[in-house]
PDB file of C-alpha atoms in Angstrom:
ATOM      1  CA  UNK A  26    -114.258  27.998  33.548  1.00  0.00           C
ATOM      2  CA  UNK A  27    -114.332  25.079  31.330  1.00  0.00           C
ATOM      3  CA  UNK A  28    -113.593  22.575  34.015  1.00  0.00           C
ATOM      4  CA  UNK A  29    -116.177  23.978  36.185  1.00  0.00           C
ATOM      5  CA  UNK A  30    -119.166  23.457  32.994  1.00  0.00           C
ATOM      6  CA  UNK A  31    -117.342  19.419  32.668  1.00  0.00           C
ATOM      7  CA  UNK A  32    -117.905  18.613  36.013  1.00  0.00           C
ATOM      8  CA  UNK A  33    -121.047  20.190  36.432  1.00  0.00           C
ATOM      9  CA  UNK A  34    -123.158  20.206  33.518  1.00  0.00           C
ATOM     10  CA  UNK A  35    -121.184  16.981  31.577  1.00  0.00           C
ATOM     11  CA  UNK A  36    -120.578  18.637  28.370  1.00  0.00           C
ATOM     12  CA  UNK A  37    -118.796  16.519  25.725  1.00  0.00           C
ATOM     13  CA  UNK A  38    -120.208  13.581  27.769  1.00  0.00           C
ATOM     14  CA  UNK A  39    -123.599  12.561  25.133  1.00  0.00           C
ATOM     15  CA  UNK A  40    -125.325   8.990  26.419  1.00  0.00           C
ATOM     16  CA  UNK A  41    -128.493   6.876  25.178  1.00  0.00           C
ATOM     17  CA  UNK A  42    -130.436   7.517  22.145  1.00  0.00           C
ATOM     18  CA  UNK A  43    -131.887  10.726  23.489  1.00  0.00           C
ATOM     19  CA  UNK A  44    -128.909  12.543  24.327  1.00  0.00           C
ATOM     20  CA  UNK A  45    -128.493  14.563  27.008  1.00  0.00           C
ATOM     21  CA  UNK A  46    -125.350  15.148  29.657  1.00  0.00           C
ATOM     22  CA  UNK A  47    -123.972  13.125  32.233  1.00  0.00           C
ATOM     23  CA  UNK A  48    -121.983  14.981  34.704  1.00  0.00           C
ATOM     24  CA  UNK A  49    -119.462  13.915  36.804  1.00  0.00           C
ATOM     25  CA  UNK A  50    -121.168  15.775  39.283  1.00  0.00           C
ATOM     26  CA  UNK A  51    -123.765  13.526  39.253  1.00  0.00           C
ATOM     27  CA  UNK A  52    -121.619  10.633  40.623  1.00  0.00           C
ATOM     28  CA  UNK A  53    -120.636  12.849  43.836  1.00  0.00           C
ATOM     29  CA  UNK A  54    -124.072  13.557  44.909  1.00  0.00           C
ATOM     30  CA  UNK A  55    -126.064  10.452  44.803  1.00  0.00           C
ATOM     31  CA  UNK A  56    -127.559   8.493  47.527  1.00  0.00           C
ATOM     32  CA  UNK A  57    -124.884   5.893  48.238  1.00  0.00           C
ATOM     33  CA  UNK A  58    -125.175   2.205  48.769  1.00  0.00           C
ATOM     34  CA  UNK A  59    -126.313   1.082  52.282  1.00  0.00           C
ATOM     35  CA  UNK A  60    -123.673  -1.853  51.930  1.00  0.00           C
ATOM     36  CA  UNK A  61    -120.727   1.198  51.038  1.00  0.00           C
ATOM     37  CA  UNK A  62    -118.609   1.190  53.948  1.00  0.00           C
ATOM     38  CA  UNK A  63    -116.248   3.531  51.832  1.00  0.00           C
ATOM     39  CA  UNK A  64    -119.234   6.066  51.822  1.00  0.00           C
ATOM     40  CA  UNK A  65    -120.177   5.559  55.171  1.00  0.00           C
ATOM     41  CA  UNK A  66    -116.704   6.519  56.348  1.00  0.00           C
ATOM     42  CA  UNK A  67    -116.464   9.809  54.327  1.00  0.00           C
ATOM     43  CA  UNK A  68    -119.695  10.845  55.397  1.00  0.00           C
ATOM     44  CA  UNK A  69    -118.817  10.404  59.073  1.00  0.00           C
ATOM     45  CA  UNK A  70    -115.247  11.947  58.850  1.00  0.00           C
ATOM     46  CA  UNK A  71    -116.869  15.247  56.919  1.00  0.00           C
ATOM     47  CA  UNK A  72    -120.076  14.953  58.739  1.00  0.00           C
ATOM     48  CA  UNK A  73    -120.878  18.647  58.344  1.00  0.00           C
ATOM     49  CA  UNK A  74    -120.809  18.135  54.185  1.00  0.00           C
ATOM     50  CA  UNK A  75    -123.998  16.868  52.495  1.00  0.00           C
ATOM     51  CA  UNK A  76    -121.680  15.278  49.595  1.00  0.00           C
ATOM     52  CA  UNK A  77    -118.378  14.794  50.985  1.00  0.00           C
ATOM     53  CA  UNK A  78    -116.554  14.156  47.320  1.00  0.00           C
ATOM     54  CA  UNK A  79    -118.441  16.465  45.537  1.00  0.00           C
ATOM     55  CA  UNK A  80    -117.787  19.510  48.343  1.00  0.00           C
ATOM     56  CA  UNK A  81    -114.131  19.090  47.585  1.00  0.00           C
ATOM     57  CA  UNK A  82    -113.818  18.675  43.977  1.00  0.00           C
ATOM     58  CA  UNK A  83    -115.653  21.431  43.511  1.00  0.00           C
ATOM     59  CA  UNK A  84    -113.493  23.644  45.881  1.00  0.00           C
ATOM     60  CA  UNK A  85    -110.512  22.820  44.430  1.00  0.00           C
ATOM     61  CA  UNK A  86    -112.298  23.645  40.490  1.00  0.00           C
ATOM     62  CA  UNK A  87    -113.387  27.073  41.783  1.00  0.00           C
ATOM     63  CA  UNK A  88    -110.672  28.015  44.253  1.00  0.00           C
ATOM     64  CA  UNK A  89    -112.801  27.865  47.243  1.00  0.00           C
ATOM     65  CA  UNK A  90    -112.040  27.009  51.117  1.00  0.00           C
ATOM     66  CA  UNK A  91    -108.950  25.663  51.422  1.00  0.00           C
ATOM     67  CA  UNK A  92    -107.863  25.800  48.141  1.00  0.00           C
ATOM     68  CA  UNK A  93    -108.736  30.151  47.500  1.00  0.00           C
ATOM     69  CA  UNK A  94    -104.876  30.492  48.181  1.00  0.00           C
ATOM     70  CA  UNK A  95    -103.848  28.018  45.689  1.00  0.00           C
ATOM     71  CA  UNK A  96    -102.543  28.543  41.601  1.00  0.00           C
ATOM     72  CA  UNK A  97    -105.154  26.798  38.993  1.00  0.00           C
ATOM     73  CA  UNK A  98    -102.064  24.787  37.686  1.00  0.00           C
ATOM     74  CA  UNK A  99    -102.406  23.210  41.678  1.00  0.00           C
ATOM     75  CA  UNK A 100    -106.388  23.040  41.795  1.00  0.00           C
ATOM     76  CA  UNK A 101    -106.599  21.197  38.404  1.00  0.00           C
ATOM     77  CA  UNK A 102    -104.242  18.380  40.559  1.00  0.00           C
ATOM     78  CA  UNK A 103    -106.288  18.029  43.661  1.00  0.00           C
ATOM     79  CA  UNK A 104    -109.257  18.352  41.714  1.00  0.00           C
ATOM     80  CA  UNK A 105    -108.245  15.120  38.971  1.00  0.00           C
ATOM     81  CA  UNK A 106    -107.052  13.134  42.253  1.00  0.00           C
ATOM     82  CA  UNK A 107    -109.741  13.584  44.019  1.00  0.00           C
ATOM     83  CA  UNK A 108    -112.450  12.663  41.616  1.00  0.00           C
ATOM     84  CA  UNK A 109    -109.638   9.621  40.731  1.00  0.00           C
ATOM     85  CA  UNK A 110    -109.396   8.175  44.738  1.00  0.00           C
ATOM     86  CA  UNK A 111    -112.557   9.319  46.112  1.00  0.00           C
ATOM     87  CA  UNK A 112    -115.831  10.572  43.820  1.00  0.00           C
ATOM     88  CA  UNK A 113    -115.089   7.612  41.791  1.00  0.00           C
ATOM     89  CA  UNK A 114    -113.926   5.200  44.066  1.00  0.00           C
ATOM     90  CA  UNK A 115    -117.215   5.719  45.967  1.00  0.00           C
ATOM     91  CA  UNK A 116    -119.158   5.512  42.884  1.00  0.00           C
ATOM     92  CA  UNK A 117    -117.605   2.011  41.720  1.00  0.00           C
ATOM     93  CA  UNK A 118    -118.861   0.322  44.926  1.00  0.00           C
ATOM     94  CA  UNK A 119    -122.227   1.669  44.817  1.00  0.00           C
ATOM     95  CA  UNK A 120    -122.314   0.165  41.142  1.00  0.00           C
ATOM     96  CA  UNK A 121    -121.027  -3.247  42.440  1.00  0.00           C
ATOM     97  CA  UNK A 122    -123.539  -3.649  45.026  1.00  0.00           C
ATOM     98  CA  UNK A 123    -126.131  -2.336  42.761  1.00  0.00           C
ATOM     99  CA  UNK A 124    -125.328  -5.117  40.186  1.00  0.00           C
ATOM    100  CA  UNK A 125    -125.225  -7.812  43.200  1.00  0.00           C
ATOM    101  CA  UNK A 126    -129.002  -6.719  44.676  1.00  0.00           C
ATOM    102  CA  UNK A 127    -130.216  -6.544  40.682  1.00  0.00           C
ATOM    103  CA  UNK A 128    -127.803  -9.111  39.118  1.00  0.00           C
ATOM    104  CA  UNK A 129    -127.345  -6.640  36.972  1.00  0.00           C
ATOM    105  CA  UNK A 130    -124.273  -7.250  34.741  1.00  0.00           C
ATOM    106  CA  UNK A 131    -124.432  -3.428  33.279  1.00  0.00           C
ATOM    107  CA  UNK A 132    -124.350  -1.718  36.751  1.00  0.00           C
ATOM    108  CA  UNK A 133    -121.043  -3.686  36.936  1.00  0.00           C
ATOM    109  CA  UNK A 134    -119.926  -2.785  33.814  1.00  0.00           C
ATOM    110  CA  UNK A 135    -119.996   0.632  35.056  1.00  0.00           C
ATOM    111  CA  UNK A 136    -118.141   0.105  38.453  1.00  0.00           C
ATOM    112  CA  UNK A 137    -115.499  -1.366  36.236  1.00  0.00           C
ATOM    113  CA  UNK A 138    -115.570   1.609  34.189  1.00  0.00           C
ATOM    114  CA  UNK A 139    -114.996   4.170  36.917  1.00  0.00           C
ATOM    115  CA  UNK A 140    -112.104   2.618  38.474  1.00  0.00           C
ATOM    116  CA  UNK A 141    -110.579   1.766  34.750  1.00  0.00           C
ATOM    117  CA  UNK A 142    -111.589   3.996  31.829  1.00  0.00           C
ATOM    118  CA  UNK A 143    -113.828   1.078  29.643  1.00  0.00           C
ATOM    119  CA  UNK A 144    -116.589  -1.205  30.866  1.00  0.00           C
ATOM    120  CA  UNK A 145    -115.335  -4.180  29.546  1.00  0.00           C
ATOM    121  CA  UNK A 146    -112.988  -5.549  32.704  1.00  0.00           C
ATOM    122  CA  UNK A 147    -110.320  -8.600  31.710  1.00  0.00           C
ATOM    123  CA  UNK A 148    -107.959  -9.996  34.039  1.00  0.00           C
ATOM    124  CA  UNK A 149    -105.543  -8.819  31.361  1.00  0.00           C
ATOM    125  CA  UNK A 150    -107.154  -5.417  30.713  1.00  0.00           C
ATOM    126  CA  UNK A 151    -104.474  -2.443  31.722  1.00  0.00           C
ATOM    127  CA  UNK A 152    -106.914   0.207  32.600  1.00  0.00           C
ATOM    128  CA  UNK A 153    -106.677   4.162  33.491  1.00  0.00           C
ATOM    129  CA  UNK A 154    -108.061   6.394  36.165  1.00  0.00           C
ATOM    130  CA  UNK A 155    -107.866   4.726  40.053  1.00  0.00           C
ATOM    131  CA  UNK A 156    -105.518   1.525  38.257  1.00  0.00           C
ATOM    132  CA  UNK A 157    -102.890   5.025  36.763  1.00  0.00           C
ATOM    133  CA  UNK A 158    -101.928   5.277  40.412  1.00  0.00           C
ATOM    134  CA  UNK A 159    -100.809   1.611  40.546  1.00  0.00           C
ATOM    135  CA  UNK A 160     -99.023   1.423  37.213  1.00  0.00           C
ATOM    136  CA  UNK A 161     -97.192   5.218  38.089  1.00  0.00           C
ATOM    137  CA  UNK A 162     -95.881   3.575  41.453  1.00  0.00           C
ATOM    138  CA  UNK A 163     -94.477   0.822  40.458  1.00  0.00           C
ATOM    139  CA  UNK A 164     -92.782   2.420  37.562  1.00  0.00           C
ATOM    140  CA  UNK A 165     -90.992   4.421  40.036  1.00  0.00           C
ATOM    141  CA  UNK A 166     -90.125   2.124  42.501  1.00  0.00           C
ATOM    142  CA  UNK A 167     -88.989  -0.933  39.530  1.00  0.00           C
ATOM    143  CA  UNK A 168     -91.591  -3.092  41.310  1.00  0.00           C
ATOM    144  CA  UNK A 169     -93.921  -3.536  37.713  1.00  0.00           C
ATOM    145  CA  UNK A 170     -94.892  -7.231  36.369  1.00  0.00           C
ATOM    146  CA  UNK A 171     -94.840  -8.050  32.830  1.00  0.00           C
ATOM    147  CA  UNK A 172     -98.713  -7.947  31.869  1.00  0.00           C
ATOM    148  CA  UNK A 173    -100.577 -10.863  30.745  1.00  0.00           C
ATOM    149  CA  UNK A 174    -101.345  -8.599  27.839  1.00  0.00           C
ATOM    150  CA  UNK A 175     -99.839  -7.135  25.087  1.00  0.00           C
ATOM    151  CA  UNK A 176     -99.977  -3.293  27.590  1.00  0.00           C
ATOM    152  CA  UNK A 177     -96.600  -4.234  28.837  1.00  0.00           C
ATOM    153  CA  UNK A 178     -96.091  -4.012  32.590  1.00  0.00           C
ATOM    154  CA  UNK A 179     -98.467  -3.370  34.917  1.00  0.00           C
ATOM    155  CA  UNK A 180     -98.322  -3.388  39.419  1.00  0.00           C
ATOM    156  CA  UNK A 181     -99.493  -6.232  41.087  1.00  0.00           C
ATOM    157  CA  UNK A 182    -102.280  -4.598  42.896  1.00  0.00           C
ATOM    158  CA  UNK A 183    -103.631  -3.732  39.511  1.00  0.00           C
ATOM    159  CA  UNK A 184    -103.600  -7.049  38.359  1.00  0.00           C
ATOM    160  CA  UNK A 185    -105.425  -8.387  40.826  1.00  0.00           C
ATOM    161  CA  UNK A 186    -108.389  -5.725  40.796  1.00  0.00           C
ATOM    162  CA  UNK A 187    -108.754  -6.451  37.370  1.00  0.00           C
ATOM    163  CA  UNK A 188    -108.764 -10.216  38.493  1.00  0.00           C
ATOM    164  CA  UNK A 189    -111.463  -9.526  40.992  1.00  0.00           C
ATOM    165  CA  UNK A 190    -113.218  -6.872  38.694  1.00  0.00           C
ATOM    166  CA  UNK A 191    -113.619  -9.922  35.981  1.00  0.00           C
ATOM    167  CA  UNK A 192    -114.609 -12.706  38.473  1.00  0.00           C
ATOM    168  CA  UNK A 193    -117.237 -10.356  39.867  1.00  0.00           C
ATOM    169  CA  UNK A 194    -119.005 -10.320  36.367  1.00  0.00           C
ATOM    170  CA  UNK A 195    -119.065 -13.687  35.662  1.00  0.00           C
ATOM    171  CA  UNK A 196    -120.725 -14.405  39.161  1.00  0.00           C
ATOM    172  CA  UNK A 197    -123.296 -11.529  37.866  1.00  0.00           C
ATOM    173  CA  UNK A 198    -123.435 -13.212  34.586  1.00  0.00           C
ATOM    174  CA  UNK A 199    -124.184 -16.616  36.127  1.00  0.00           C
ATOM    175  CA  UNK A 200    -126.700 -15.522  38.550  1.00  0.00           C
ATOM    176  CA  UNK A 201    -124.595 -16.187  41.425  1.00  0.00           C
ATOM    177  CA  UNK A 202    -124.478 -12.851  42.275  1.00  0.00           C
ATOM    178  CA  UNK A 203    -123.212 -13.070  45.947  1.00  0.00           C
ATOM    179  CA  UNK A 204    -120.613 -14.315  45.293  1.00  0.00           C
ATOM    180  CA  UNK A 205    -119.631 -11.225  43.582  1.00  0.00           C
ATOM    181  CA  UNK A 206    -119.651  -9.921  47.098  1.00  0.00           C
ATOM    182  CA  UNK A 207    -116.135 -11.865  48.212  1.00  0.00           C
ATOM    183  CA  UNK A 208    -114.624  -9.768  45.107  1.00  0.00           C
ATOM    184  CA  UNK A 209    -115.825  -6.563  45.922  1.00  0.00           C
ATOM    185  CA  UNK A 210    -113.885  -6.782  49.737  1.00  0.00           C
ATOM    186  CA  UNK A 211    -111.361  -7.937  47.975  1.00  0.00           C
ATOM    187  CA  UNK A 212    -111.253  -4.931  45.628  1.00  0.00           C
ATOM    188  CA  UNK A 213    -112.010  -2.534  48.661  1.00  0.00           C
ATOM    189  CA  UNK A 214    -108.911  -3.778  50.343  1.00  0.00           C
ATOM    190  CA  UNK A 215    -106.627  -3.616  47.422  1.00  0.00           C
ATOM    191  CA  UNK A 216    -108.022  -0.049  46.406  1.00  0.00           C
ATOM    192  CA  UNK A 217    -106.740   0.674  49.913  1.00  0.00           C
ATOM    193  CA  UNK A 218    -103.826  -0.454  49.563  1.00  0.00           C
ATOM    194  CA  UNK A 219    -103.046   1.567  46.463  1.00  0.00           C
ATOM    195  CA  UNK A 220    -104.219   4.831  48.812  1.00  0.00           C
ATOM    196  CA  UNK A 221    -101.413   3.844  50.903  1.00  0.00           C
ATOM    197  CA  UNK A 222     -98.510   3.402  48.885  1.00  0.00           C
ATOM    198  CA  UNK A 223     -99.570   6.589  47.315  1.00  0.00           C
ATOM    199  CA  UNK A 224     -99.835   8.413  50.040  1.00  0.00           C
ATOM    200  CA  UNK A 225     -96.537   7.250  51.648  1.00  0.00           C
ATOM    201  CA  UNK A 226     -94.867   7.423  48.467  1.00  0.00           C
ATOM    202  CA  UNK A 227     -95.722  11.068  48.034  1.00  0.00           C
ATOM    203  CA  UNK A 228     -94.840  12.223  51.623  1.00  0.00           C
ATOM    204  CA  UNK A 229     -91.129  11.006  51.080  1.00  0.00           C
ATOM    205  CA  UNK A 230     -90.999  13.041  47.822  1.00  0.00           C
ATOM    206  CA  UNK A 231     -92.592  16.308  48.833  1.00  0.00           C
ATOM    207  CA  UNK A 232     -89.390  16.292  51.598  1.00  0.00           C
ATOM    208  CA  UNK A 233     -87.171  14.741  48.825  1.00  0.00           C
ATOM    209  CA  UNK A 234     -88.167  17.441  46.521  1.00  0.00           C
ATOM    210  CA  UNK A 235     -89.818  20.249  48.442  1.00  0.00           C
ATOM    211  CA  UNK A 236     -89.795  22.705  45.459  1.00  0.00           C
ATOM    212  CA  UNK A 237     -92.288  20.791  43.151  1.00  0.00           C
ATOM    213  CA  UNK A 238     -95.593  21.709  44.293  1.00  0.00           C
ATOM    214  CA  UNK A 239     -97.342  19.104  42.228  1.00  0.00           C
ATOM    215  CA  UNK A 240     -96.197  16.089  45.030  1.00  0.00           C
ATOM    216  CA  UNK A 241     -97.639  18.476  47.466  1.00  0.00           C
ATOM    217  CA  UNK A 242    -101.052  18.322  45.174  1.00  0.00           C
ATOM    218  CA  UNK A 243    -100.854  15.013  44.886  1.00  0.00           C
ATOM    219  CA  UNK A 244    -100.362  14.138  48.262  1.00  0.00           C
ATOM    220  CA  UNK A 245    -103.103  16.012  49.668  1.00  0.00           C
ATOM    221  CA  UNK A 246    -105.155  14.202  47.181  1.00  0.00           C
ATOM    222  CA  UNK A 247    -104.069  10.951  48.169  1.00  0.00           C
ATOM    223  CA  UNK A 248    -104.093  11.782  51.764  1.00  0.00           C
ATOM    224  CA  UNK A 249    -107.348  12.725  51.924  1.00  0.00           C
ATOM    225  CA  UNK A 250    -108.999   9.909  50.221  1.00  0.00           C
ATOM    226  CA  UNK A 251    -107.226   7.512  52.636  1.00  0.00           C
ATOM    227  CA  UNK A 252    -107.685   9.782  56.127  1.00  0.00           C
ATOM    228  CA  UNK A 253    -111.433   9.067  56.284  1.00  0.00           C
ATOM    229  CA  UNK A 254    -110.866   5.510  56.093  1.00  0.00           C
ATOM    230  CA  UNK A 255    -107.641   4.727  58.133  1.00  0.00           C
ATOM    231  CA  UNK A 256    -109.993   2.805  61.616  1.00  0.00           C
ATOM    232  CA  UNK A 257    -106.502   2.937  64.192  1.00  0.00           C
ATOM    233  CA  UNK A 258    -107.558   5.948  65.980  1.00  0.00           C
ATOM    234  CA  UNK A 259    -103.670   6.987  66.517  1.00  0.00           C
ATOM    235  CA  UNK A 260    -102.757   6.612  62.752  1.00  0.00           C
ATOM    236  CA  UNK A 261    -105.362   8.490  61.172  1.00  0.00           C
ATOM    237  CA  UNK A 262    -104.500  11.658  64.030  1.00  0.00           C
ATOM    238  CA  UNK A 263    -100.915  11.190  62.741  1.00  0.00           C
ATOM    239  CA  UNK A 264    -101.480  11.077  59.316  1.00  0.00           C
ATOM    240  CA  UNK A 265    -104.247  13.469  59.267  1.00  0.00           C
ATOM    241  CA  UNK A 266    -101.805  16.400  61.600  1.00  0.00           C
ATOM    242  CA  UNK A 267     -98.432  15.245  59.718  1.00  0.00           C
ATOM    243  CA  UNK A 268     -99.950  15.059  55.746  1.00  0.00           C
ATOM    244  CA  UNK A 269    -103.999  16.063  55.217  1.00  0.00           C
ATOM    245  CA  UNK A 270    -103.103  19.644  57.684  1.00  0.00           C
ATOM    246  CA  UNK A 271     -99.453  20.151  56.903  1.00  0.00           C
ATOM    247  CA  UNK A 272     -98.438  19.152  53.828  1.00  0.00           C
ATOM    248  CA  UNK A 273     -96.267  22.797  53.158  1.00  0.00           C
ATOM    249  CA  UNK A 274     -94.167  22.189  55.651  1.00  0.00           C
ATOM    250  CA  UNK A 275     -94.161  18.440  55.978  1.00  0.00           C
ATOM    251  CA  UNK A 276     -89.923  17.348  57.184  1.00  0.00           C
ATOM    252  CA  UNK A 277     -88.599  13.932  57.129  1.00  0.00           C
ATOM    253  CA  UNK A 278     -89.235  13.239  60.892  1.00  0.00           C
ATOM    254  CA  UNK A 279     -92.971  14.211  60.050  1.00  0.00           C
ATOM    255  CA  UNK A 280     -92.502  11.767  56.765  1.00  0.00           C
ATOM    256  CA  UNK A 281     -91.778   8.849  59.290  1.00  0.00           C
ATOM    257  CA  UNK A 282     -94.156   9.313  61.914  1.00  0.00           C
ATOM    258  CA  UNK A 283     -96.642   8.949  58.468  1.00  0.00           C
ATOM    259  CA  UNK A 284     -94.733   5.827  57.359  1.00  0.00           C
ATOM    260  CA  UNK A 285     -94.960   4.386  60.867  1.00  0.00           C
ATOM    261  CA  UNK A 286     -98.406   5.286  61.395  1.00  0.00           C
ATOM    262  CA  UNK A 287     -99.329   3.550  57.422  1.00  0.00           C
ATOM    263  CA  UNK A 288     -97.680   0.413  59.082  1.00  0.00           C
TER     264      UNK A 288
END
């Protein structure tokens, strides 16, 4: 299927003067970072998959594993979520640390571009991809800021990635390229935090609304890019039992066992 030749063989997706594809694919199964804690953690939680990210988008694209049972219309949602919170998430920081050991202002370009849609990271910048998540939760929970820009309102979080995302390339840029380091924790923590507002904000509407299947797709998107990185032993076996193994038949004591355990 069509989504099947994007992700694997990047069609649509021309670069450099020679041409040629890019896949997404290619993100998912390169070697990551040494300093990518992020990676580290998925490859420990799915220790029996050679590319963690990669195994799972493509299962949900081809309707394997745990997803054979599931409707395309579902799939295509786990699939864009995933690649969204984890294959590109993953990628970002291996671009960041790849620009600090290189001060190499392009590889950062490119981390800003996975997490946002462009290269070109502002503080004002709105961005798309990981920073949609943001901007779609505080829209429904009438918790937005007005935007330095003319994008109109934008989540706080958001704001401050793009903060971090711009301060990191002008350490690059001035060849004080450790220092970029301070703003990539910073971005891993606030990426995180996204993960779990999502996540919790999900759980309470699969219960609130247990007839749209999406939230269910959604959540186990979500879920799953925050399980493998959740260190309280306890709250990832909660979270993990109550959303990543249960999500059909998640209740609203199950919901705040999850909200508890994101505490």
């Amino acid at each position: 299927e069509a989504a099947y030749d994007i992700y694997h063989w990047g069609r649509f997706s021309r670069i450099g003067l020679q041409g040629g594809y890019y896949p997404l694919q290619k993100y998912a199964t390169g070697d990551s970072h040494p300093s990518n804690t992020v990676a580290t953690a998925f490859s420990n939680h799915f220790a029996a998959l050679t590319h963690p990210s990669d195994n799972i988008v493509d299962d949900a694209i081809l309707g394997k594993g745990a997803f054979d049972s599931e409707t395309p219309r579902l799939r295509r949602v786990i699939a864009e979520a995933s690649m969204v919170t984890i294959l590109l998430h993953i990628y970002a920081l291996d671009s960041m640390y790849e620009a600090v050991d290189g001060c190499n202002v392009e590889a950062w370009d490119r981390s800003t571009a996975s997490l946002t849609g462009w290269a070109e990271g502002t503080e004002n910048a709105r961005g798309l991809l990981f920073l949609s998540i943001g901007r779609f939760l505080c829209s429904r929970t009438a918790s937005c800021e007005v935007s330095n820009s003319d994008h109109g309102e934008d989540s706080k979080v958001n704001k401050l990635i793009m903060l971090s995302l711009k301060e990191g390339r002008d350490a690059i840029e001035a060849d004080v390229c450790d220092e970029a380091k301070e703003q990539i924790s910073k971005i891993e923590t606030l990426i995180l935090t996204e993960l779990v507002d999502a996540t919790a904000y999900f759980a309470q509407q699969v219960v609130q609304n247990p007839s749209n299947n999406e939230n269910k797709a959604d959540l186990y998107g979500v879920a799953w890019a925050l399980i493998p990185l959740i260190k309280d032993t306890n709250a990832e076996q909660t979270i993990r039992t109550n959303v990543g193994l249960s999500v059909n038949t998640l209740s609203q004591p199950m919901v705040d066992q999850v909200l508890s355990a994101l505490k």
